[in-house]
Structures are given as C-alpha cells and as structure tokens.
C-alpha cells in the first residue's frame, strides 16, 4: 500500500515538474514576445529610447516598462508631434493591448493548469479512497472468514472436551466393572477354597473312618458275626458317603454354573475355574475309585 502511494506521489511530482517546465517555457515565450514588441517600438524612427537589454534590467514589472516606453514616446511626441502623433498612439495602444492580452492569456493558462491539477488530484484522491475501501472490505471479509474458522475450531474443541469427558466416564465405568469382577472372582475363589477345604476335611475324615474300619475288619475277622455287622455298617456308610458325594457333585455343578457366568466377564477366571473343576472331577474320580476299592474289600 505504501509503495503504491509512493508511486502515485512520484507520478504527481512528475506531472507537476512537467507543468512547471511548461509554465517556464510559456513565461520565456511571453518574455521574448515582450522583447520583440519593445524592439519594434524602439525601431520606430521617431521614438528616441535605448533598446539595449541586459540581464540586470528589470522586466518583471510591465507597468515600469510601459512607463519608460510612455516617457520616451512622450518625449518623441514633443519633438515630432506633428509627424508621428497618430502612428505613435496606434503603436502605443497596440502594445498595451498585446501586453494585456498576453498577461490575460498567461493568467488564464495558469488558472487552467491549476484547475487541471486540482481535478487530477481529486480524481486520484477518489481512486485512492475507492482502493482503500476495497482493501478495507477485503480485510473485513478475511476477518469474517477467520471468525467463522475460529468458531468451528472452538466447536471442535468443545466436542473433543465432551469426548474426553465421555472417555473418562467410560474409564471409570470400566474400572468399576473391573473392581466388581475382581471382587466376584475373589468371592468365588474364596468359596471354592472353602469348599475344597471342606471336601478335604470330609475326605480325610472318610479316610480315617476307612482306616478305622479296616482296622476293625482285621481285628474282627475272626469274629464272623461281628464282621457281618461291620459290613452292613460299611454299606450304610457307603450309602451315606454316596449321598454326600452326590451332594458334593451337585454343589460342584452349582459352582460350575457360577463359574460359567463369571467366565462371561473374564477369560482368565474361566480358565482358572475350568482347571479347578478338572481337579475336583479328578478328586471325585479318586473318591469313586476308593469307594469301588472298599466295595471290593
């Protein structure tokens, strides 16, 4: 923008320089014309004035020049009134008219130059204002576009913040569910451990009972009658133990169902529960094997 203004001012200065040169040329032309007129007057045989012009002579005042010419003419008229009065007056009027007309023409040309200069300046000023308004409108449009973009960015930021809040809520929910799953896992693990301990105690008691029975059988082998009673007792114990094993199996099935539900929440718990189930089944098989062994005895 500043470079454009500088170029405009340069063009304006060039135009002013051209106008000044033109005015100087016109002034020189007017001065030369004035000299020609004075030389013509001096060339008149009845006019006795000096016609040698120098640089020091004051030609800036037309009135002084006219007064000088008029004085010379008056002196010539006094000497040769009868011969050249009419011709001298005619030349004097012509000279005055030419000088006045030249001065008026110069003044009119100067006024026209000033008017043209003013119009040119006003036109350039209007063009500059139009260009300025155009740039201002473009700047406002850019500001508007930037405002729209900023609004979109702020909206996206708000959406991102909302997504962050949702993610945090989801993380909290996941952490809560994980805590619940861990609690459930610990609960089932504890129950399984308790059941295992209980089963171990029952098995140990069963083994102790079996050992006692075996001892009694060895001791009472010679007592046939008592052995039959012991066999009957063993059958009853076997029946009771079978019922206890069935109950334990049902409990195991219940635990298995609970483990299956827990397996839906976590794969790790499922694998562990299957392993524990397998161990319980093996133990059950061992119980059945021992029972079959007892039956054989």
XYZ file of C-alpha atoms in Angstrom, residues 25-35:
11
model
C 8.620 27.848 -21.286
C 5.458 29.898 -21.573
C 6.982 32.644 -19.390
C 10.120 32.689 -21.546
C 7.959 32.825 -24.656
C 5.992 35.747 -23.181
C 9.257 37.496 -22.257
C 10.608 37.030 -25.770
C 7.343 38.316 -27.182
C 7.595 41.346 -24.916
C 11.154 41.954 -26.085
